[in-house]
C-alpha positions as semicolon CSV with decimal commas, in nm:
position;residue;x (nm);y (nm);z (nm)
1;M;3,975;0,937;-0,871
2;L;4,086;0,854;-1,225
3;R;4,447;0,844;-1,121
4;Y;4,360;0,583;-0,857
5;I;4,179;0,372;-1,114
6;K;4,480;0,396;-1,348
7;A;4,706;0,306;-1,059
8;L;4,525;-0,026;-1,016
9;K;4,721;-0,148;-1,321
10;N;5,027;-0,129;-1,101
11;P;4,942;-0,251;-0,747
12;K;5,267;-0,120;-0,600
13;A;5,196;0,227;-0,739
14;F;4,840;0,211;-0,611
15;F;4,947;0,132;-0,255
16;K;5,178;0,433;-0,255
17;R;4,880;0,667;-0,301
18;Y;4,781;0,843;0,019
19;H;4,414;0,742;0,002
20;S;4,475;0,382;-0,105
21;I;4,407;0,221;0,235
22;F;4,085;0,421;0,266
23;I;3,970;0,316;-0,082
24;I;4,053;-0,049;-0,016
25;T;3,864;-0,039;0,315
26;A;3,563;0,128;0,156
27;V;3,541;-0,122;-0,129
28;L;3,586;-0,424;0,097
29;F;3,329;-0,291;0,342
30;W;3,079;-0,218;0,063
31;I;3,111;-0,558;-0,107
32;K;3,108;-0,743;0,225
33;T;2,787;-0,570;0,332
34;Y;2,619;-0,646;0,001
35;L;2,713;-1,014;0,022
36;V;2,580;-1,031;0,378
37;Y;2,249;-0,887;0,254
38;L;2,228;-1,161;-0,008
39;T;2,330;-1,453;0,208
40;Q;2,217;-1,375;0,563
41;F;1,893;-1,177;0,535
42;K;1,562;-1,256;0,366
43;L;1,475;-0,913;0,231
44;G;1,234;-1,014;-0,042
45;V;1,439;-0,856;-0,322
46;E;1,265;-0,890;-0,659
47;G;1,375;-0,777;-1,003
48;F;1,678;-0,590;-1,130
49;Y;1,573;-0,254;-0,987
50;Q;1,554;-0,376;-0,626
51;H;1,878;-0,571;-0,666
52;F;2,045;-0,255;-0,794
53;L;1,920;-0,059;-0,491
54;L;2,044;-0,333;-0,262
55;F;2,384;-0,319;-0,429
56;I;2,428;0,058;-0,400
57;N;2,272;0,118;-0,059
58;P;2,590;0,036;0,140
59;V;2,780;0,311;-0,046
60;S;2,646;0,614;0,142
61;S;2,699;0,460;0,486
62;T;3,047;0,341;0,382
63;L;3,144;0,693;0,275
64;L;2,994;0,837;0,593
65;I;3,201;0,605;0,810
66;I;3,519;0,684;0,616
67;S;3,453;1,059;0,630
68;F;3,474;1,073;1,009
69;V;3,813;0,903;1,000
70;Y;3,946;1,211;0,817
71;L;3,865;1,429;1,119
72;F;4,172;1,291;1,291
73;K;4,530;1,388;1,226
74;K;4,814;1,166;1,110
75;K;4,843;0,844;1,313
76;G;4,495;0,900;1,454
77;Q;4,357;0,837;1,108
78;Y;4,466;0,476;1,065
79;R;4,384;0,399;1,426
80;M;4,032;0,536;1,380
81;L;4,000;0,369;1,039
82;F;4,064;0,034;1,203
83;L;3,840;0,114;1,500
84;V;3,533;0,240;1,310
85;D;3,560;-0,041;1,057
86;L;3,583;-0,295;1,337
87;I;3,285;-0,144;1,521
88;S;3,082;-0,132;1,199
89;S;3,168;-0,493;1,127
90;I;3,067;-0,593;1,479
91;W;2,737;-0,408;1,430
92;L;2,676;-0,593;1,104
93;F;2,768;-0,923;1,269
94;A;2,537;-0,847;1,564
95;N;2,247;-0,784;1,325
96;V;2,317;-1,112;1,149
97;M;2,315;-1,300;1,479
98;Y;2,000;-1,123;1,593
99;Y;1,831;-1,193;1,259
100;R;1,916;-1,563;1,278
101;F;1,716;-1,591;1,598
102;F;1,445;-1,326;1,567
103;S;1,422;-1,271;1,187
104;D;1,453;-0,900;1,265
105;F;1,706;-0,619;1,291
106;I;1,843;-0,456;1,603
107;T;1,671;-0,136;1,716
108;I;1,730;0,102;2,004
109;P;1,441;-0,048;2,205
110;T;1,577;-0,400;2,153
111;I;1,918;-0,288;2,279
112;M;1,754;-0,138;2,585
113;S;1,578;-0,470;2,649
114;A;1,876;-0,686;2,553
115;Q;1,844;-0,906;2,859
116;E;1,485;-0,998;2,775
117;N;1,574;-1,056;2,409
118;S;1,880;-1,268;2,472
119;G;1,708;-1,590;2,365
120;S;1,928;-1,894;2,316
121;S;2,302;-1,930;2,340
122;V;2,499;-1,718;2,097
123;L;2,732;-2,011;2,032
124;E;2,447;-2,206;1,875
125;L;2,403;-1,932;1,615
126;L;2,766;-1,905;1,507
127;R;2,888;-2,019;1,165
128;V;3,248;-2,079;1,055
129;T;3,196;-1,839;0,763
130;D;3,113;-1,555;1,005
131;I;3,483;-1,471;1,018
132;L;3,447;-1,330;0,665
133;M;3,248;-1,041;0,812
134;F;3,572;-0,918;0,964
135;I;3,789;-0,943;0,654
136;D;3,827;-0,566;0,606
137;P;3,948;-0,481;0,960
138;I;4,190;-0,775;0,928
139;V;4,323;-0,626;0,602
140;I;4,361;-0,284;0,767
141;L;4,547;-0,439;1,058
142;I;4,787;-0,620;0,822
143;V;4,852;-0,299;0,625
144;I;4,919;-0,110;0,949
145;V;5,158;-0,374;1,082
146;K;5,337;-0,414;0,747
147;K;5,327;-0,040;0,673
148;A;5,232;-0,143;0,321
149;A;5,066;0,190;0,237
150;P;5,064;0,553;0,350
151;L;4,854;0,549;0,665
152;Y;4,723;0,904;0,667
153;V;4,665;1,214;0,456
154;N;4,773;1,566;0,547
155;N;4,482;1,762;0,398
156;H;4,244;1,570;0,622
157;L;3,973;1,836;0,667
158;A;3,933;1,882;0,294
159;A;3,912;1,503;0,258
160;F;3,648;1,497;0,532
161;R;3,431;1,759;0,358
162;R;3,453;1,591;0,018
163;T;3,375;1,245;0,153
164;L;3,088;1,368;0,370
165;I;2,931;1,558;0,079
166;A;2,968;1,250;-0,139
167;A;2,800;1,037;0,130
168;I;2,505;1,278;0,154
169;C;2,466;1,300;-0,223
170;V;2,475;0,923;-0,267
171;F;2,220;0,880;0,012
172;L;1,980;1,132;-0,143
173;I;2,009;0,960;-0,481
174;N;1,953;0,623;-0,312
175;L;1,649;0,756;-0,126
176;G;1,507;0,912;-0,440
177;L;1,537;0,586;-0,632
178;A;1,387;0,394;-0,338
179;E;1,088;0,630;-0,323
180;I;1,009;0,545;-0,684
181;D;0,970;0,178;-0,593
182;R;0,832;0,231;-0,240
183;P;0,664;0,573;-0,193
184;Q;0,663;0,731;0,155
185;L;0,934;0,491;0,264
186;L;1,046;0,694;0,566
187;T;0,704;0,815;0,676
188;R;0,510;0,491;0,649
189;T;0,797;0,246;0,717
190;F;0,598;-0,073;0,658
191;D;0,869;-0,299;0,783
192;R;1,232;-0,285;0,890
193;N;1,305;-0,534;0,612
194;Y;1,196;-0,269;0,361
195;L;1,420;-0,001;0,512
196;V;1,721;-0,230;0,509
197;K;1,644;-0,351;0,157
198;Y;1,619;0,001;0,018
199;L;1,855;0,203;0,240
200;G;2,083;-0,044;0,413
201;V;2,135;-0,170;0,766
202;Y;2,353;0,123;0,875
203;N;2,121;0,393;0,740
204;F;1,834;0,208;0,905
205;S;2,022;0,220;1,236
206;I;2,064;0,597;1,201
207;Y;1,696;0,636;1,114
208;D;1,594;0,418;1,407
209;A;1,810;0,623;1,645
210;I;1,647;0,947;1,526
211;Q;1,295;0,805;1,560
212;S;1,368;0,654;1,900
213;T;1,518;0,980;2,027
214;K;1,216;1,175;1,906
215;S;0,977;0,930;2,068
216;M;1,170;0,921;2,395
217;T;1,183;1,301;2,409
218;Q;0,806;1,333;2,370
219;R;0,757;1,071;2,634
220;A;1,016;1,216;2,873
221;M;0,859;1,562;2,863
222;A;0,516;1,427;2,962
223;G;0,385;1,384;3,314
224;S;0,074;1,265;3,494
225;D;-0,063;1,620;3,487
226;D;-0,098;1,588;3,109
227;L;-0,349;1,312;3,165
228;V;-0,597;1,516;3,371
229;A;-0,758;1,716;3,091
230;V;-0,771;1,413;2,861
231;D;-0,924;1,196;3,133
232;N;-1,187;1,456;3,213
233;Y;-1,279;1,499;2,846
234;I;-1,317;1,126;2,782
235;K;-1,514;1,058;3,100
236;A;-1,748;1,349;3,021
237;N;-1,824;1,198;2,680
238;Y;-1,874;0,839;2,792
239;V;-2,153;0,657;2,606
240;K;-2,353;0,402;2,804
241;P;-2,420;0,058;2,654
242;N;-2,756;-0,038;2,512
243;P;-2,921;-0,263;2,774
244;D;-3,090;-0,462;2,496
245;Y;-2,752;-0,585;2,371
246;F;-2,521;-0,556;2,672
247;G;-2,378;-0,900;2,754
248;K;-2,565;-1,082;2,478
249;A;-2,243;-1,252;2,364
250;Q;-2,091;-1,293;2,710
251;G;-1,826;-1,563;2,736
252;K;-1,806;-1,629;2,363
253;N;-1,479;-1,656;2,171
254;V;-1,400;-1,344;1,969
255;I;-1,267;-1,386;1,615
256;L;-1,170;-1,051;1,465
257;I;-1,098;-1,063;1,090
258;S;-0,926;-0,784;0,898
259;L;-1,063;-0,787;0,542
260;E;-0,783;-0,638;0,337
261;S;-0,894;-0,331;0,135
262;L;-1,260;-0,438;0,124
263;Q;-1,475;-0,134;0,053
264;N;-1,847;-0,141;0,118
265;F;-1,954;-0,068;-0,240
266;V;-1,888;-0,433;-0,330
267;I;-2,180;-0,550;-0,114
268;D;-2,462;-0,652;-0,349
269;Y;-2,255;-0,539;-0,648
270;K;-2,262;-0,760;-0,957
271;I;-2,028;-0,817;-1,250
272;G;-2,256;-0,934;-1,524
273;N;-2,509;-1,144;-1,338
274;Q;-2,265;-1,263;-1,071
275;E;-2,251;-1,121;-0,718
276;V;-1,900;-1,011;-0,623
277;T;-1,946;-1,109;-0,256
278;P;-2,231;-1,360;-0,239
279;F;-2,137;-1,489;0,107
280;L;-2,105;-1,146;0,268
281;N;-2,427;-1,046;0,092
282;S;-2,602;-1,340;0,255
283;L;-2,477;-1,232;0,598
284;A;-2,581;-0,873;0,536
285;H;-2,937;-0,981;0,466
286;D;-2,981;-1,282;0,696
287;G;-3,150;-1,073;0,965
288;T;-2,916;-1,196;1,236
289;T;-2,577;-1,048;1,143
290;F;-2,513;-0,687;1,240
291;Y;-2,432;-0,516;0,910
292;F;-2,318;-0,154;0,950
293;D;-2,348;0,004;0,607
294;N;-2,226;0,350;0,718
295;F;-1,896;0,231;0,864
296;F;-1,587;0,432;0,761
297;H;-1,219;0,351;0,788
298;Q;-1,018;0,619;0,972
299;T;-0,662;0,517;0,894
300;G;-0,370;0,746;0,823
301;Q;-0,030;0,661;0,682
302;G;-0,018;0,336;0,878
303;K;-0,308;0,186;0,678
304;T;-0,357;-0,175;0,796
305;S;-0,156;-0,121;1,113
306;D;-0,361;0,191;1,192
307;A;-0,681;-0,011;1,155
308;E;-0,545;-0,276;1,390
309;F;-0,445;-0,009;1,639
310;M;-0,796;0,139;1,642
311;M;-0,959;-0,202;1,680
312;D;-0,742;-0,276;1,982
313;T;-0,735;0,063;2,153
314;A;-1,030;0,277;2,031
315;L;-0,775;0,557;1,983
316;F;-0,692;0,735;1,658
317;P;-0,373;0,669;1,462
318;M;-0,095;0,926;1,437
319;A;-0,116;1,212;1,189
320;Q;0,217;1,103;1,042
321;G;0,380;0,764;1,048
322;S;0,247;0,456;1,226
323;V;0,194;0,392;1,596
324;Y;0,308;0,037;1,531
325;V;0,646;0,163;1,413
326;N;0,702;0,483;1,609
327;K;0,529;0,407;1,940
328;A;0,554;0,033;1,978
329;Q;0,703;0,070;2,327
330;N;0,403;0,262;2,460
331;T;0,194;0,136;2,748
332;E;-0,123;-0,010;2,597
333;Q;-0,459;-0,111;2,739
334;A;-0,561;-0,306;2,433
335;L;-0,855;-0,533;2,367
336;S;-0,632;-0,836;2,420
337;G;-0,527;-0,705;2,762
338;I;-0,883;-0,622;2,870
339;L;-1,006;-0,966;2,770
340;K;-0,709;-1,129;2,941
341;Y;-0,844;-1,003;3,276
342;Q;-1,174;-1,172;3,187
343;G;-1,001;-1,507;3,142
344;Y;-0,943;-1,495;2,766
345;N;-0,638;-1,624;2,582
346;S;-0,527;-1,419;2,281
347;A;-0,359;-1,495;1,950
348;V;-0,287;-1,330;1,616
349;F;-0,295;-1,520;1,285
350;H;-0,110;-1,361;0,994
351;G;0,023;-1,507;0,670
352;N;0,326;-1,281;0,660
353;Y;0,635;-1,263;0,877
354;K;0,618;-1,113;1,225
355;T;0,830;-0,804;1,150
356;F;0,583;-0,673;0,894
357;W;0,451;-0,344;1,036
358;N;0,666;-0,410;1,344
359;R;0,394;-0,637;1,479
360;N;0,631;-0,852;1,681
361;E;0,713;-0,547;1,893
362;M;0,367;-0,389;1,907
363;Y;0,196;-0,712;2,007
364;R;0,428;-0,742;2,306
365;S;0,300;-0,409;2,435
366;M;-0,059;-0,521;2,376
367;G;-0,009;-0,852;2,553
368;Y;-0,098;-1,101;2,282
369;D;-0,019;-1,448;2,411
370;K;0,056;-1,607;2,072
371;F;0,157;-1,477;1,730
372;F;0,115;-1,731;1,452
373;D;0,297;-1,570;1,160
374;A;0,419;-1,711;0,827
375;A;0,661;-1,943;1,008
376;Y;0,360;-2,156;1,107
377;Y;0,217;-2,183;0,755
378;D;0,310;-2,364;0,434
379;M;0,451;-2,067;0,245
380;T;0,487;-2,241;-0,090
381;D;0,479;-2,037;-0,410
382;E;0,129;-2,155;-0,499
383;N;0,008;-2,043;-0,154
384;K;0,154;-1,691;-0,173
385;K;0,029;-1,366;-0,321
386;N;0,114;-0,999;-0,264
387;Y;0,232;-0,959;0,094
388;G;0,200;-1,316;0,210
389;M;-0,028;-1,616;0,215
390;K;-0,343;-1,643;0,006
391;D;-0,660;-1,625;0,209
392;I;-0,806;-1,969;0,135
393;P;-0,502;-2,170;0,254
394;F;-0,450;-1,916;0,534
395;F;-0,793;-1,978;0,682
396;K;-0,770;-2,351;0,611
397;E;-0,444;-2,387;0,801
398;S;-0,553;-2,154;1,082
399;V;-0,851;-2,358;1,205
400;P;-0,645;-2,655;1,336
401;I;-0,425;-2,406;1,522
402;M;-0,730;-2,222;1,657
403;K;-0,876;-2,549;1,787
404;K;-0,566;-2,588;2,006
405;L;-0,630;-2,256;2,183
406;E;-0,781;-2,273;2,529
407;Q;-1,132;-2,122;2,528
408;P;-1,253;-1,856;2,560
409;F;-1,006;-1,697;2,323
410;F;-0,963;-1,375;2,131
411;A;-0,820;-1,446;1,784
412;K;-0,722;-1,172;1,542
413;M;-0,686;-1,278;1,177
414;I;-0,527;-1,061;0,907
415;T;-0,608;-1,142;0,544
416;L;-0,381;-1,040;0,258
417;S;-0,507;-1,150;-0,083
418;N;-0,731;-0,852;-0,161
419;H;-0,434;-0,615;-0,177
420;Y;-0,334;-0,373;-0,450
421;P;-0,282;-0,437;-0,741
422;F;-0,540;-0,717;-0,694
423;G;-0,416;-0,949;-0,970
424;M;-0,519;-1,311;-0,925
425;D;-0,348;-1,636;-1,020
426;Q;-0,557;-1,797;-1,290
427;Q;-0,598;-2,123;-1,101
428;D;-0,751;-1,945;-0,800
429;T;-1,063;-1,795;-0,957
430;T;-1,312;-1,824;-1,238
431;F;-1,481;-1,496;-1,149
432;P;-1,478;-1,244;-1,436
433;V;-1,277;-0,921;-1,426
434;G;-1,458;-0,590;-1,453
435;D;-1,477;-0,379;-1,765
436;F;-1,419;-0,025;-1,642
437;G;-1,119;0,088;-1,844
438;D;-0,851;0,025;-1,581
439;K;-0,668;-0,298;-1,506
440;V;-0,636;-0,240;-1,131
441;V;-1,005;-0,159;-1,084
442;N;-1,107;-0,448;-1,309
443;Q;-0,901;-0,694;-1,104
444;Y;-1,040;-0,566;-0,773
445;F;-1,366;-0,755;-0,822
446;Q;-1,192;-1,087;-0,882
447;S;-0,979;-1,037;-0,574
448;A;-1,276;-0,933;-0,358
449;N;-1,467;-1,241;-0,476
450;Y;-1,175;-1,463;-0,376
451;L;-1,175;-1,308;-0,028
452;D;-1,550;-1,367;-0,001
453;T;-1,506;-1,731;-0,101
454;S;-1,233;-1,776;0,160
455;L;-1,468;-1,643;0,431
456;K;-1,743;-1,888;0,338
457;L;-1,499;-2,178;0,355
458;F;-1,370;-2,048;0,690
459;F;-1,724;-2,035;0,833
460;D;-1,778;-2,392;0,711
461;D;-1,457;-2,505;0,881
462;L;-1,553;-2,328;1,203
463;K;-1,884;-2,514;1,205
464;A;-1,708;-2,846;1,141
465;S;-1,457;-2,773;1,420
466;G;-1,726;-2,703;1,681
467;L;-1,604;-2,345;1,738
468;Y;-1,876;-2,166;1,545
469;E;-2,165;-2,170;1,794
470;N;-1,951;-2,034;2,075
471;S;-1,785;-1,753;1,879
472;I;-1,862;-1,395;1,785
473;I;-1,709;-1,320;1,443
474;V;-1,623;-0,958;1,369
475;M;-1,525;-0,866;1,012
476;Y;-1,400;-0,524;0,902
477;G;-1,243;-0,370;0,592
478;D;-0,922;-0,213;0,714
479;H;-0,896;0,071;0,458
480;Y;-0,985;0,165;0,103
481;G;-0,859;-0,051;-0,180
482;I;-0,902;0,183;-0,475
483;S;-0,753;0,530;-0,437
484;E;-0,842;0,861;-0,599
485;N;-0,593;0,781;-0,875
486;Y;-0,862;0,559;-1,027
487;N;-1,153;0,802;-1,016
488;D;-1,229;0,774;-1,388
489;A;-1,277;0,399;-1,362
490;M;-1,463;0,429;-1,032
491;A;-1,708;0,673;-1,192
492;K;-1,799;0,391;-1,432
493;V;-1,823;0,144;-1,144
494;L;-2,069;0,370;-0,962
495;N;-2,244;0,481;-1,281
496;K;-2,155;0,845;-1,223
497;E;-2,027;1,114;-1,457
498;E;-1,737;1,192;-1,225
499;I;-1,611;1,129;-0,874
500;T;-1,643;1,445;-0,663
501;P;-1,473;1,520;-0,328
502;F;-1,804;1,422;-0,168
503;D;-1,796;1,086;-0,346
504;T;-1,435;1,030;-0,240
505;A;-1,533;1,075;0,124
506;Q;-1,829;0,840;0,086
507;L;-1,604;0,577;-0,072
508;Q;-1,415;0,553;0,257
509;R;-1,691;0,318;0,373
510;T;-1,555;-0,030;0,434
511;V;-1,733;-0,353;0,523
512;F;-1,818;-0,405;0,890
513;M;-2,021;-0,700;1,016
514;V;-2,065;-0,869;1,352
515;H;-2,195;-1,226;1,340
516;A;-2,282;-1,385;1,673
517;P;-2,482;-1,711;1,662
518;G;-2,776;-1,674;1,899
519;V;-2,769;-1,293;1,893
520;T;-3,021;-1,115;1,670
521;G;-2,872;-0,841;1,459
522;G;-2,968;-0,706;1,117
523;P;-2,882;-0,402;0,900
524;N;-2,776;-0,093;1,095
525;H;-2,745;0,250;0,932
526;T;-2,565;0,425;1,220
527;Y;-2,267;0,637;1,115
528;C;-1,958;0,493;1,278
529;G;-1,586;0,426;1,235
530;E;-1,303;0,198;1,336
531;V;-1,250;0,360;1,677
532;D;-1,606;0,255;1,766
533;V;-1,550;-0,118;1,721
534;R;-1,380;-0,198;2,053
535;P;-1,646;-0,052;2,284
536;T;-1,918;-0,216;2,074
537;I;-1,756;-0,560;2,106
538;L;-1,683;-0,520;2,477
539;H;-2,041;-0,419;2,554
540;L;-2,173;-0,720;2,362
541;L;-1,947;-0,931;2,584
542;G;-2,087;-0,762;2,895
543;I;-1,773;-0,557;2,974
544;D;-1,845;-0,190;3,049
545;T;-1,588;0,051;2,903
546;K;-1,656;0,347;3,136
547;D;-1,316;0,317;3,305
548;Y;-1,110;0,296;2,986
549;L;-0,955;0,591;2,803
550;E;-1,092;0,556;2,452
551;L;-1,225;0,791;2,185
552;G;-1,478;0,555;2,027
553;S;-1,827;0,474;2,149
554;D;-2,071;0,181;2,132
555;I;-2,240;0,190;1,791
556;L;-2,546;0,008;1,930
557;S;-2,601;0,267;2,204
558;P;-2,877;0,527;2,157
559;E;-2,625;0,784;2,284
560;H;-2,378;0,720;1,999
561;Q;-2,318;1,057;1,828
562;G;-2,256;0,945;1,471
563;I;-1,971;1,189;1,407
564;V;-1,693;1,005;1,221
565;P;-1,361;1,197;1,221
566;F;-1,094;1,125;0,963
567;R;-0,727;1,160;1,046
568;N;-0,699;1,487;0,847
569;A;-0,982;1,643;1,055
570;S;-1,241;1,598;0,782
571;F;-1,551;1,412;0,898
572;V;-1,892;1,273;0,813
573;T;-2,219;1,286;1,005
574;P;-2,562;1,149;0,914
575;Q;-2,644;1,488;0,756
576;Y;-2,316;1,629;0,632
577;T;-1,979;1,544;0,483
578;Y;-1,703;1,792;0,564
579;T;-1,399;1,768;0,338
580;G;-1,165;2,027;0,187
581;E;-1,318;2,280;0,433
582;I;-1,651;2,248;0,251
583;F;-1,977;2,105;0,385
584;Y;-2,174;1,874;0,154
585;D;-2,533;1,764;0,198
586;N;-2,539;1,384;0,225
587;A;-2,885;1,367;0,071
588;T;-2,787;1,546;-0,250
589;G;-2,408;1,523;-0,261
590;L;-2,399;1,894;-0,336
591;E;-2,226;2,173;-0,148
592;A;-2,445;2,279;0,144
593;E;-2,492;2,602;0,331
594;T;-2,272;2,614;0,638
595;P;-2,468;2,444;0,919
596;V;-2,554;2,649;1,225
597;D;-2,358;2,403;1,439
598;A;-2,058;2,390;1,201
599;D;-1,812;2,537;1,452
600;K;-1,927;2,292;1,717
601;L;-1,887;1,995;1,483
602;I;-1,538;2,104;1,374
603;E;-1,434;2,165;1,733
604;T;-1,569;1,826;1,845
605;V;-1,358;1,649;1,584
606;K;-1,046;1,847;1,677
607;E;-1,098;1,770;2,046
608;K;-1,127;1,398;1,977
609;L;-0,815;1,389;1,762
610;N;-0,618;1,605;2,006
611;A;-0,714;1,392;2,307
612;S;-0,600;1,080;2,121
613;D;-0,277;1,244;2,008
614;Q;-0,197;1,344;2,366
615;I;-0,238;0,984;2,482
616;V;-0,037;0,832;2,198
617;T;0,251;1,076;2,152
618;K;0,310;1,122;2,526
619;D;0,240;0,763;2,630
620;L;-0,008;0,883;2,890
621;L;-0,160;0,543;2,965
622;R;0,145;0,464;3,177
623;F;0,002;0,708;3,433
624;Y;-0,338;0,539;3,448
625;T;-0,452;0,188;3,531
626;P;-0,825;0,118;3,507
627;P;-0,999;-0,091;3,773
628;N;-1,022;-0,459;3,680
629;F;-0,721;-0,437;3,450
630;T;-0,379;-0,588;3,501
631;P;-0,102;-0,379;3,336
632;I;0,082;-0,554;3,055
633;D;0,454;-0,617;3,101
634;R;0,584;-0,644;2,745
635;N;0,885;-0,839;2,870
636;D;0,652;-1,130;2,940
637;Y;0,589;-1,178;2,568
638;Q;0,824;-1,310;2,301
639;Y;0,738;-1,447;1,959
640;L;1,023;-1,682;1,876
641;K;1,066;-1,904;1,576
642;P;0,855;-2,217;1,618
643;T;1,037;-2,541;1,682
644;K;0,951;-2,861;1,497
645;V;0,763;-2,972;1,808
646;D;0,556;-2,652;1,797
647;L;0,474;-2,698;1,429
648;D;0,381;-3,064;1,471
649;Y;0,152;-2,978;1,762
650;Y;-0,033;-2,684;1,606
651;K;-0,066;-2,834;1,258
652;S;-0,198;-3,170;1,376
653;P;-0,578;-3,221;1,345
């Protein structure tokens, strides 16, 4: 390599080197890709470290592409060099064009549904500068025609091995550095933007192909016979609705609000003499709101997306990865689809862009009519925090849009402000930070207070809009906010000497409230989890769930079991907490003697998780259509960039 660098001092000498054309191609391809990242995609790159990762991530894919050229002999090498570089450039160009229209990257499923995703005319998306994306194949073609450099190497297999090894090594280094900034990048895969930002568009395409192949294989191997045992198990464990509550909210709008990272310990908690969540506290004690104080999140690696999935489907998330990312093409019988048959319109409100957690694809399978993402909001710097829009302006700008929806509607709203690391802009709060020896934990209370304030203002706006009286408002904490890494500070928060495994399990409680004007509720101590929300809501609306394949059950029903499985097969019941293969007594928090029904409890949890996994991994719902349900055709749903006419309409009072 040094001799090539030295040869650069004499361009004629450099071009006489056997690998010169390959080096020139690699460098041009690398720099071109990096410049496209900077100018054509909005990847949210922040700070030197992320810019450095963005700069180096094309290297491994560039070396990989070049390595396969060396598999060919003599003239085949320069022909293949031109061909693979041209194809790679076309692929980059195609992603740019696709991104201009959809703000997303091409995936295997989008290729398979290319006709449905065609959108507007390609000519309208073209730019004069797009020709620069083909500068390297043009250079190769000129060199070939002019014979300006040696066009092949003789020791091609050795060159292939060296280049391939270099590509793998660079990729592993790139991945290692990316994991430092974004842990579990390949298993959680928050967003395709993240994968491209950290690993590059070509490595993302390889990853997507692997994931799509895996998913398609699981699906292809399944048949309707796989559904029989699952169907029998679910129908045998059906929980009837409580007649005292069934249909009490019939015909009302449903507003489902995801409360980012809001754990239940904040309810009635004070910093100094100030309540952290005064508005939610008032709801919890007003005697009319259903307040479930033994509600646990059940998310896995998909976190917020897992919570959404459970709310919509009453199925468990995957043990690894996210359904939203890995199984977005599945047949779904989601809450939005069930309500659609009852005459409801559906919409999602989210102050981030539609690709985050692959929502723009997953919502198509669920049949959401509208998706109001960041493109519909004023995403100014003062309005943004963490992963998108601050909650107060988010709710404020959502109400005028919500008023335009035809009633009855089902609206899902996803808040963002109360997200790790919970730091607040000074102008947004006067609430004091905590004093527990850790910055993150201290800031959590400020952030939670801001979320609480935003909810109060939202309720006020709903009342002013006329929507309040005819709406059932469901609020849930999607997952924990403070992890086990902060146990020392959390011990001080809870006034304990230490946080034990039992305490950690108990801290998985998140806020869950159902507020329905005209329906009497009150505190409820039933043990329940996120998979139980859908059947509870549907029964309140007067829709029986006996024909749907779901693993949750109506929390208000006397038949509700109160066994809350976690994704790792741990669980809680009203009497016991089972974690780390140890039973704890809920009354004392101490290790308990093994219950006489321990094997039955463990087996029940495994059966529930296994039944859900069978449905999700094998896409079994495609073999079953419940009565009174119209199957969703995902090709009927597209979430395109709003036009000026759209924005003027939805933002007007």
